[in-house]
XYZ file of C-alpha atoms in Angstrom:
510
model
C 203.252 -169.892 76.104
C 205.722 -172.346 74.839
C 209.159 -171.071 74.003
C 210.908 -172.233 70.711
C 214.563 -173.292 70.683
C 215.792 -172.336 67.278
C 218.633 -174.823 67.666
C 216.180 -177.562 67.958
C 214.710 -176.890 64.465
C 216.131 -178.925 61.614
C 215.453 -178.149 58.151
C 216.013 -180.805 55.461
C 217.507 -179.511 52.030
C 218.669 -181.562 49.181
C 220.505 -178.349 47.304
C 224.314 -178.457 47.033
C 225.913 -176.013 49.518
C 227.066 -172.707 47.764
C 230.631 -173.044 48.901
C 230.682 -176.262 47.053
C 229.697 -174.793 43.598
C 231.549 -171.212 43.825
C 234.558 -170.968 41.770
C 237.259 -169.766 43.788
C 240.507 -167.605 42.817
C 242.648 -170.637 43.281
C 240.461 -172.691 40.750
C 240.490 -169.933 38.299
C 244.468 -169.700 38.451
C 244.946 -173.431 38.066
C 242.597 -173.234 34.787
C 244.773 -170.463 33.214
C 248.027 -172.298 34.162
C 246.479 -175.306 32.094
C 246.044 -173.040 29.190
C 249.580 -171.237 29.602
C 251.690 -173.074 27.269
C 249.154 -172.464 24.395
C 249.223 -168.648 25.144
C 252.912 -168.449 25.311
C 253.110 -170.269 22.019
C 250.531 -167.825 20.519
C 252.700 -164.857 21.591
C 255.833 -166.226 20.338
C 254.163 -167.104 16.708
C 252.976 -163.544 16.704
C 256.176 -162.058 17.301
C 257.894 -164.250 14.793
C 255.353 -163.104 12.201
C 256.010 -159.492 13.024
C 259.795 -159.788 12.666
C 259.195 -161.680 9.166
C 257.136 -158.716 8.204
C 259.678 -155.949 9.195
C 262.377 -157.920 7.456
C 260.679 -158.672 4.349
C 258.636 -155.312 3.745
C 260.967 -152.196 3.361
C 260.022 -149.296 5.735
C 258.766 -146.358 4.029
C 261.544 -143.965 3.491
C 260.919 -140.365 4.805
C 261.882 -138.225 1.988
C 263.855 -135.253 3.137
C 262.245 -131.764 2.207
C 263.121 -130.665 -1.212
C 265.708 -128.320 -1.191
C 264.624 -125.149 -2.770
C 267.512 -123.388 -4.874
C 266.962 -119.915 -5.806
C 269.149 -118.859 -8.524
C 270.420 -115.244 -7.985
C 270.814 -113.262 -11.238
C 273.904 -111.940 -10.937
C 273.696 -110.269 -14.235
C 272.413 -107.112 -13.608
C 270.327 -105.156 -16.359
C 272.742 -103.018 -18.299
C 271.494 -99.649 -17.846
C 273.063 -97.302 -20.415
C 273.981 -94.096 -18.489
C 273.684 -90.960 -20.335
C 277.041 -89.239 -21.077
C 278.585 -87.104 -18.639
C 277.963 -83.352 -19.246
C 280.939 -81.640 -20.818
C 283.235 -79.868 -18.578
C 281.825 -76.592 -17.735
C 283.207 -73.887 -20.260
C 282.427 -71.423 -17.538
C 285.497 -71.647 -15.409
C 288.231 -69.740 -16.668
C 290.918 -71.877 -15.240
C 293.604 -71.033 -17.616
C 293.495 -67.401 -16.568
C 292.668 -67.677 -12.724
C 295.038 -68.808 -10.284
C 293.563 -71.633 -8.325
C 293.309 -71.250 -4.598
C 294.162 -74.338 -2.509
C 291.542 -74.622 0.138
C 292.689 -76.612 2.945
C 290.622 -78.320 5.730
C 290.822 -76.517 9.103
C 291.624 -78.413 12.089
C 288.349 -79.728 13.689
C 287.908 -78.648 17.292
C 284.789 -79.306 19.539
C 283.176 -76.222 18.293
C 283.816 -76.899 14.752
C 282.093 -80.425 14.571
C 279.232 -79.011 12.806
C 281.313 -78.669 9.650
C 282.407 -82.273 9.473
C 280.984 -84.135 6.577
C 278.713 -86.390 8.654
C 275.174 -87.385 8.343
C 272.801 -84.860 9.854
C 270.332 -85.510 12.514
C 267.751 -84.389 10.595
C 266.370 -85.635 7.180
C 264.983 -83.412 4.466
C 262.555 -81.000 5.809
C 259.058 -81.162 4.296
C 257.216 -78.038 3.250
C 255.966 -76.151 6.001
C 253.598 -74.424 3.585
C 251.040 -75.770 0.980
C 252.081 -76.441 -2.562
C 251.991 -72.911 -3.804
C 254.450 -71.708 -1.354
C 257.787 -73.054 0.088
C 259.268 -76.496 -0.477
C 262.832 -77.422 0.782
C 265.476 -78.713 -1.309
C 268.607 -79.591 0.741
C 271.778 -79.812 -0.821
C 272.637 -79.744 -4.786
C 269.731 -79.800 -7.379
C 266.960 -79.683 -5.007
C 264.192 -79.865 -7.575
C 261.114 -79.961 -5.040
C 259.750 -76.849 -6.213
C 258.845 -73.987 -4.060
C 261.378 -71.491 -2.496
C 264.350 -73.555 -2.702
C 263.322 -75.942 -5.560
C 265.378 -76.074 -8.630
C 268.635 -74.778 -7.060
C 272.161 -75.819 -8.329
C 272.951 -77.320 -11.576
C 269.471 -78.604 -12.156
C 267.978 -75.220 -11.888
C 270.392 -73.789 -14.319
C 268.856 -75.253 -17.104
C 265.643 -73.627 -16.438
C 266.642 -70.081 -17.789
C 269.200 -67.741 -18.805
C 271.282 -69.813 -21.166
C 274.970 -70.439 -21.272
C 276.072 -66.748 -21.205
C 274.353 -66.340 -17.865
C 275.870 -69.499 -16.367
C 279.319 -68.652 -17.448
C 278.709 -65.220 -16.085
C 277.589 -66.621 -12.773
C 280.410 -69.199 -12.525
C 283.060 -66.577 -13.315
C 281.856 -64.401 -10.610
C 281.781 -67.264 -8.132
C 285.410 -68.152 -9.216
C 286.533 -64.582 -8.641
C 284.922 -64.507 -5.052
C 286.593 -67.915 -4.185
C 289.949 -66.527 -5.230
C 289.545 -63.643 -3.221
C 288.541 -65.157 0.135
C 290.861 -64.919 3.013
C 292.105 -68.138 4.651
C 290.260 -67.480 7.743
C 287.124 -67.658 5.647
C 286.102 -63.929 5.535
C 286.044 -61.616 2.404
C 288.078 -58.609 3.239
C 285.997 -55.786 2.108
C 289.119 -53.214 1.603
C 292.014 -55.668 1.433
C 290.578 -58.385 -0.846
C 293.508 -57.444 -3.496
C 296.074 -59.035 -1.400
C 295.372 -62.240 -3.046
C 296.491 -60.760 -6.498
C 300.099 -61.845 -5.899
C 300.789 -61.727 -9.811
C 299.866 -59.083 -12.382
C 298.033 -55.746 -11.636
C 295.894 -56.066 -8.597
C 292.185 -55.222 -8.453
C 291.200 -51.935 -7.526
C 287.779 -50.968 -5.909
C 288.310 -51.245 -2.259
C 285.214 -50.944 0.091
C 284.970 -49.907 3.815
C 286.587 -52.252 6.413
C 283.760 -51.995 8.766
C 281.327 -54.179 6.258
C 283.541 -57.255 6.285
C 280.497 -58.957 8.017
C 277.927 -57.853 5.379
C 279.911 -58.649 2.199
C 280.859 -62.186 3.635
C 277.125 -62.831 4.176
C 276.657 -61.713 0.581
C 279.117 -63.903 -0.722
C 277.904 -66.857 1.273
C 274.467 -66.283 -0.252
C 275.831 -66.319 -3.760
C 277.632 -69.672 -3.315
C 274.471 -71.076 -1.498
C 272.410 -69.743 -4.192
C 274.474 -71.586 -6.825
C 273.615 -74.797 -5.172
C 276.506 -75.523 -3.120
C 276.027 -76.196 0.677
C 278.443 -77.120 3.646
C 277.997 -80.697 2.624
C 278.377 -80.859 -1.192
C 279.132 -79.046 -4.189
C 282.059 -77.487 -5.697
C 282.161 -74.522 -3.256
C 281.704 -76.691 -0.019
C 284.850 -75.671 1.445
C 284.354 -72.022 0.861
C 280.979 -72.089 2.267
C 282.338 -73.960 5.432
C 285.318 -71.375 5.935
C 282.837 -68.428 5.410
C 280.430 -69.732 8.006
C 283.317 -70.575 10.522
C 284.435 -67.042 10.269
C 280.937 -65.585 10.759
C 280.386 -67.620 13.774
C 283.572 -66.586 15.424
C 282.473 -62.779 14.997
C 278.972 -63.363 16.893
C 278.987 -62.009 20.368
C 276.866 -63.256 23.278
C 273.800 -61.159 22.341
C 273.821 -62.662 18.833
C 275.122 -59.750 17.133
C 277.449 -60.571 13.975
C 280.384 -58.218 13.987
C 280.265 -54.913 16.103
C 278.066 -51.927 16.232
C 281.019 -49.591 15.211
C 279.483 -48.085 12.018
C 276.249 -46.260 12.092
C 274.448 -48.772 9.756
C 275.895 -51.988 11.238
C 272.339 -53.386 11.308
C 272.772 -53.934 7.489
C 275.898 -56.047 7.942
C 274.206 -58.196 10.749
C 270.895 -58.613 8.958
C 272.577 -59.907 5.740
C 274.917 -62.118 7.739
C 271.981 -63.616 9.815
C 270.152 -64.337 6.452
C 273.151 -66.080 5.194
C 273.363 -68.017 8.304
C 269.625 -69.231 8.329
C 270.221 -70.585 4.589
C 273.666 -72.089 5.653
C 272.113 -73.929 8.537
C 268.824 -74.978 6.600
C 270.103 -75.847 3.256
C 273.047 -77.726 4.674
C 271.006 -79.452 7.420
C 273.531 -78.786 10.050
C 271.855 -78.792 13.491
C 274.749 -77.597 15.395
C 274.550 -74.450 13.314
C 270.969 -74.044 14.687
C 271.917 -71.981 17.936
C 274.161 -69.653 15.855
C 271.337 -68.889 13.379
C 268.765 -68.482 16.201
C 270.877 -65.939 18.087
C 271.165 -63.951 14.861
C 267.394 -63.787 14.763
C 267.205 -63.082 18.374
C 269.367 -60.035 18.126
C 267.224 -58.642 15.140
C 264.228 -59.221 17.403
C 265.915 -57.053 20.376
C 266.972 -54.379 17.735
C 263.281 -53.962 16.287
C 261.094 -51.193 17.310
C 258.141 -52.042 19.575
C 255.146 -52.122 17.365
C 257.292 -51.302 14.262
C 260.195 -52.472 12.217
C 263.967 -51.549 12.003
C 266.418 -49.030 11.175
C 269.864 -48.096 12.221
C 269.730 -48.002 16.163
C 268.077 -50.331 18.426
C 264.396 -49.608 19.614
C 264.661 -45.831 18.628
C 261.338 -45.732 17.273
C 263.001 -45.024 13.770
C 261.969 -47.373 10.828
C 263.083 -47.713 7.075
C 262.302 -49.842 4.432
C 265.675 -50.718 3.286
C 267.107 -52.295 6.478
C 263.554 -53.916 7.041
C 263.817 -55.842 3.831
C 266.893 -57.557 4.933
C 265.192 -58.453 8.229
C 262.137 -59.764 6.599
C 264.391 -62.118 4.296
C 266.092 -63.492 7.643
C 262.972 -63.870 9.532
C 261.200 -65.656 6.638
C 264.265 -67.864 6.112
C 264.540 -68.651 9.596
C 260.999 -69.669 10.148
C 261.138 -71.967 7.168
C 264.142 -73.702 8.560
C 262.723 -74.418 11.932
C 263.900 -71.353 13.911
C 261.764 -69.525 16.465
C 260.665 -65.937 15.131
C 258.206 -63.300 16.327
C 255.429 -63.611 13.878
C 254.260 -60.229 15.140
C 257.216 -58.890 13.598
C 256.188 -60.030 10.043
C 252.788 -58.613 10.796
C 254.078 -54.914 11.635
C 256.519 -55.320 8.554
C 253.322 -55.703 6.349
C 251.662 -52.825 8.107
C 254.816 -50.880 7.501
C 255.003 -51.644 3.664
C 251.217 -50.589 3.443
C 252.213 -47.508 5.340
C 254.858 -46.260 3.099
C 253.201 -47.253 -0.277
C 250.974 -45.089 -2.406
C 248.428 -45.832 -5.192
C 250.967 -45.514 -7.813
C 252.740 -48.475 -6.533
C 255.798 -46.411 -5.137
C 257.162 -47.420 -1.874
C 258.964 -44.981 0.261
C 262.169 -45.113 2.187
C 261.111 -43.470 5.439
C 257.433 -42.671 4.611
C 255.144 -42.564 1.634
C 255.898 -40.068 -1.187
C 259.383 -39.417 0.010
C 260.819 -40.454 -3.468
C 261.302 -44.071 -2.629
C 265.151 -43.971 -3.003
C 267.627 -44.747 -0.254
C 270.659 -43.503 -1.808
C 272.880 -41.015 -0.169
C 271.643 -37.369 -0.182
C 274.763 -35.705 0.744
C 277.868 -34.672 -1.411
C 277.882 -35.563 -4.848
C 275.883 -38.457 -4.394
C 272.590 -36.702 -4.994
C 273.503 -35.315 -8.334
C 275.751 -38.237 -9.399
C 272.984 -40.694 -8.757
C 269.569 -39.064 -9.221
C 266.781 -40.644 -7.196
C 264.402 -40.520 -10.168
C 266.295 -42.871 -12.240
C 265.755 -45.964 -10.175
C 262.950 -47.629 -7.655
C 264.995 -49.589 -5.046
C 262.377 -49.216 -2.082
C 259.663 -50.088 -4.476
C 261.772 -53.243 -5.641
C 262.303 -53.992 -1.904
C 258.641 -53.716 -0.962
C 257.446 -55.744 -3.696
C 259.648 -58.641 -3.407
C 259.175 -58.688 0.521
C 255.527 -58.761 -0.179
C 255.821 -61.904 -2.365
C 258.162 -63.261 0.353
C 255.619 -62.908 2.824
C 253.265 -64.770 0.435
C 251.008 -61.827 -0.302
C 248.919 -62.412 -3.276
C 248.727 -59.744 -6.143
C 245.083 -60.603 -6.530
C 244.416 -59.426 -3.114
C 246.850 -56.673 -3.145
C 246.481 -54.393 -6.128
C 249.364 -52.282 -5.079
C 251.752 -55.154 -6.132
C 250.876 -54.883 -9.788
C 251.151 -51.155 -9.649
C 254.614 -51.562 -8.063
C 255.589 -54.012 -10.895
C 254.530 -51.507 -13.577
C 256.629 -48.734 -11.914
C 259.608 -50.887 -11.649
C 259.139 -52.194 -15.374
C 259.670 -48.403 -16.556
C 263.102 -48.263 -15.087
C 264.895 -51.280 -16.271
C 268.657 -51.902 -15.791
C 271.066 -49.437 -17.901
C 274.700 -49.668 -17.348
C 275.349 -45.673 -17.939
C 277.688 -44.361 -15.230
C 277.413 -40.767 -16.502
C 273.495 -40.952 -16.308
C 273.828 -42.364 -12.819
C 271.511 -45.455 -13.569
C 273.733 -48.009 -12.146
C 272.271 -49.446 -8.949
C 273.195 -53.069 -8.172
C 271.122 -53.003 -4.926
C 267.982 -51.903 -6.989
C 268.706 -54.501 -9.907
C 268.982 -57.230 -7.182
C 265.570 -56.597 -5.352
C 263.779 -55.756 -8.691
C 265.075 -58.812 -10.558
C 263.675 -61.160 -8.003
C 260.416 -59.216 -7.830
C 259.813 -59.195 -11.263
C 260.899 -62.994 -11.715
C 257.718 -63.687 -9.495
C 255.585 -61.272 -11.569
C 256.580 -63.319 -14.818
C 255.096 -62.603 -18.196
C 256.281 -59.931 -20.412
C 257.559 -57.713 -17.639
C 260.054 -60.415 -16.563
C 261.239 -61.045 -20.196
C 261.621 -57.329 -20.797
C 263.565 -57.055 -17.769
C 265.552 -59.984 -18.269
C 266.872 -58.888 -21.735
C 267.957 -55.577 -20.136
C 269.569 -57.010 -17.361
C 271.672 -59.495 -19.301
C 272.760 -56.495 -21.447
C 273.713 -54.445 -18.515
C 275.103 -57.157 -16.083
C 276.453 -59.940 -18.279
C 278.216 -57.618 -20.821
C 279.818 -55.405 -18.387
C 281.397 -58.229 -16.369
C 285.222 -58.394 -16.436
C 286.029 -61.097 -19.079
C 289.273 -59.997 -20.369
C 291.564 -62.928 -20.041
C 294.428 -60.683 -19.874
C 293.272 -59.181 -16.709
C 293.053 -62.326 -14.624
C 292.796 -60.555 -11.339
C 289.660 -58.795 -12.418
C 288.150 -61.610 -14.396
C 284.709 -62.619 -13.242
C 284.167 -59.356 -11.103
C 282.114 -56.050 -11.725
C 283.430 -52.610 -10.794
C 281.820 -51.190 -7.763
C 280.611 -48.001 -9.420
C 277.023 -47.648 -8.110
C 275.722 -45.680 -5.209
C 277.096 -48.165 -2.569
C 280.444 -49.192 -4.323
C 282.330 -47.039 -1.835
C 280.974 -48.781 1.087
C 280.938 -52.444 -0.181
C 283.736 -52.269 -2.818
C 284.397 -54.856 -5.568
C 283.364 -57.781 -3.275
C 279.881 -56.315 -2.722
C 279.297 -55.444 -6.272
C 280.489 -59.080 -7.495
C 278.512 -60.911 -4.833
C 275.162 -59.240 -5.275
C 275.329 -59.233 -9.202
C 275.983 -62.991 -9.054
C 272.959 -63.413 -6.671
C 270.876 -61.173 -9.062
C 271.724 -63.642 -11.821
C 270.676 -66.428 -9.717
C 267.066 -65.151 -9.770
C 266.386 -67.832 -12.508
C 266.651 -70.593 -10.035
C 267.547 -69.618 -6.530
C 263.640 -69.488 -5.820
C 260.723 -70.711 -7.766
C 257.371 -68.851 -7.932
C 256.163 -68.064 -4.540
C 252.682 -67.090 -5.156
C 250.630 -68.821 -7.885
């Protein structure tokens, strides 16, 4: 087989070789360079045109954002203020020597009494609308137990004569307060430096109790440790009570056989001073006062003179109920079992007539002294003090007359023995009038209006208002069954409290 030599094969072609026809990179660059002058000239012309346009056509100006000018109306609406109330005609300044109240030096333990903002705002009601609402400070007006206090409340009843009587009584108390803050039960007349001094001393062992009553009277008028015309009076009284509290919480000492009365009243006053003034630094003092009452209470029972001796009475228990209810409302810790046993006690000592007994049902319902000439001088059948205590405590514990017929019966019984200022007949009983007035104010209706008229006749008209006897002006004589114990400070403080029933508490049950 023959072999072909590819090198010997010749192919004849008339086509132009590809390398002769392909455009090379160099050819392309040469062609572009031939056109370059025209490109440069075109670019230059475009630049010139753009420059002319920039010069001849003004650029659009950016408008700054419009400034908004708000014109403040400096012309405030002119509100015509009502004319200020006329100066109270009730302060007999021309006949009472003013007492200069100086601020005490503030120490670390007295910081609670500085006029600083409280850590707590106004407390909302812990109960529903037909029970308590708080009103801290002057003129609360929130309704409920502490609604309508102070100047705003005074317009709700009683009239000018009543207001004047209250103010005169408070002024007398202010003028007879010691510099350390207490009311001296048997030595208050030391403040009567001109003219004939007051008479009517009480027993020195009751300074704590009468100081508590006086504080309640000032708090009931609307002043607190923060505000009001008697702010400094209240501050000094609270400071003194704090200084008298021992480690167990007892205000004062157990020197007298009935010391628990003094403590219970002081504890009640401290709860109100703490709550109404909104001073958190007072809370431990008030709480310890409640704690002592609980340590004194009988197991499965209530209170009497000695701690846990299984002896109970309605009179002491009444003040303790007041302290517990006030303490609970203002956020203190209480044993609610104590209030449950208090309600049981009131049922145990009452009978179908409405009468509430002192130590048991049917014992006459009077706690007056039953020895010496007191038994004949102050007949038990003239008054119904324990019935009044029981009825008001039932209201205070939110019992409803619709569910407790005994309450209506008690109101009827009290209404039959209205206030009569008759020393010879032995009808004067400031303690009875105090509780009965608060109870019948809750009852309302004709029973209240009839009692109210008799109260004003008995109390307002027998207050010392003779301007020639300036040291007695505004006080009441301590001529009831307890006058020898509490003296003129007691009688004046508790009767001021009695007249404050119009606005100290509103209706508790509706």
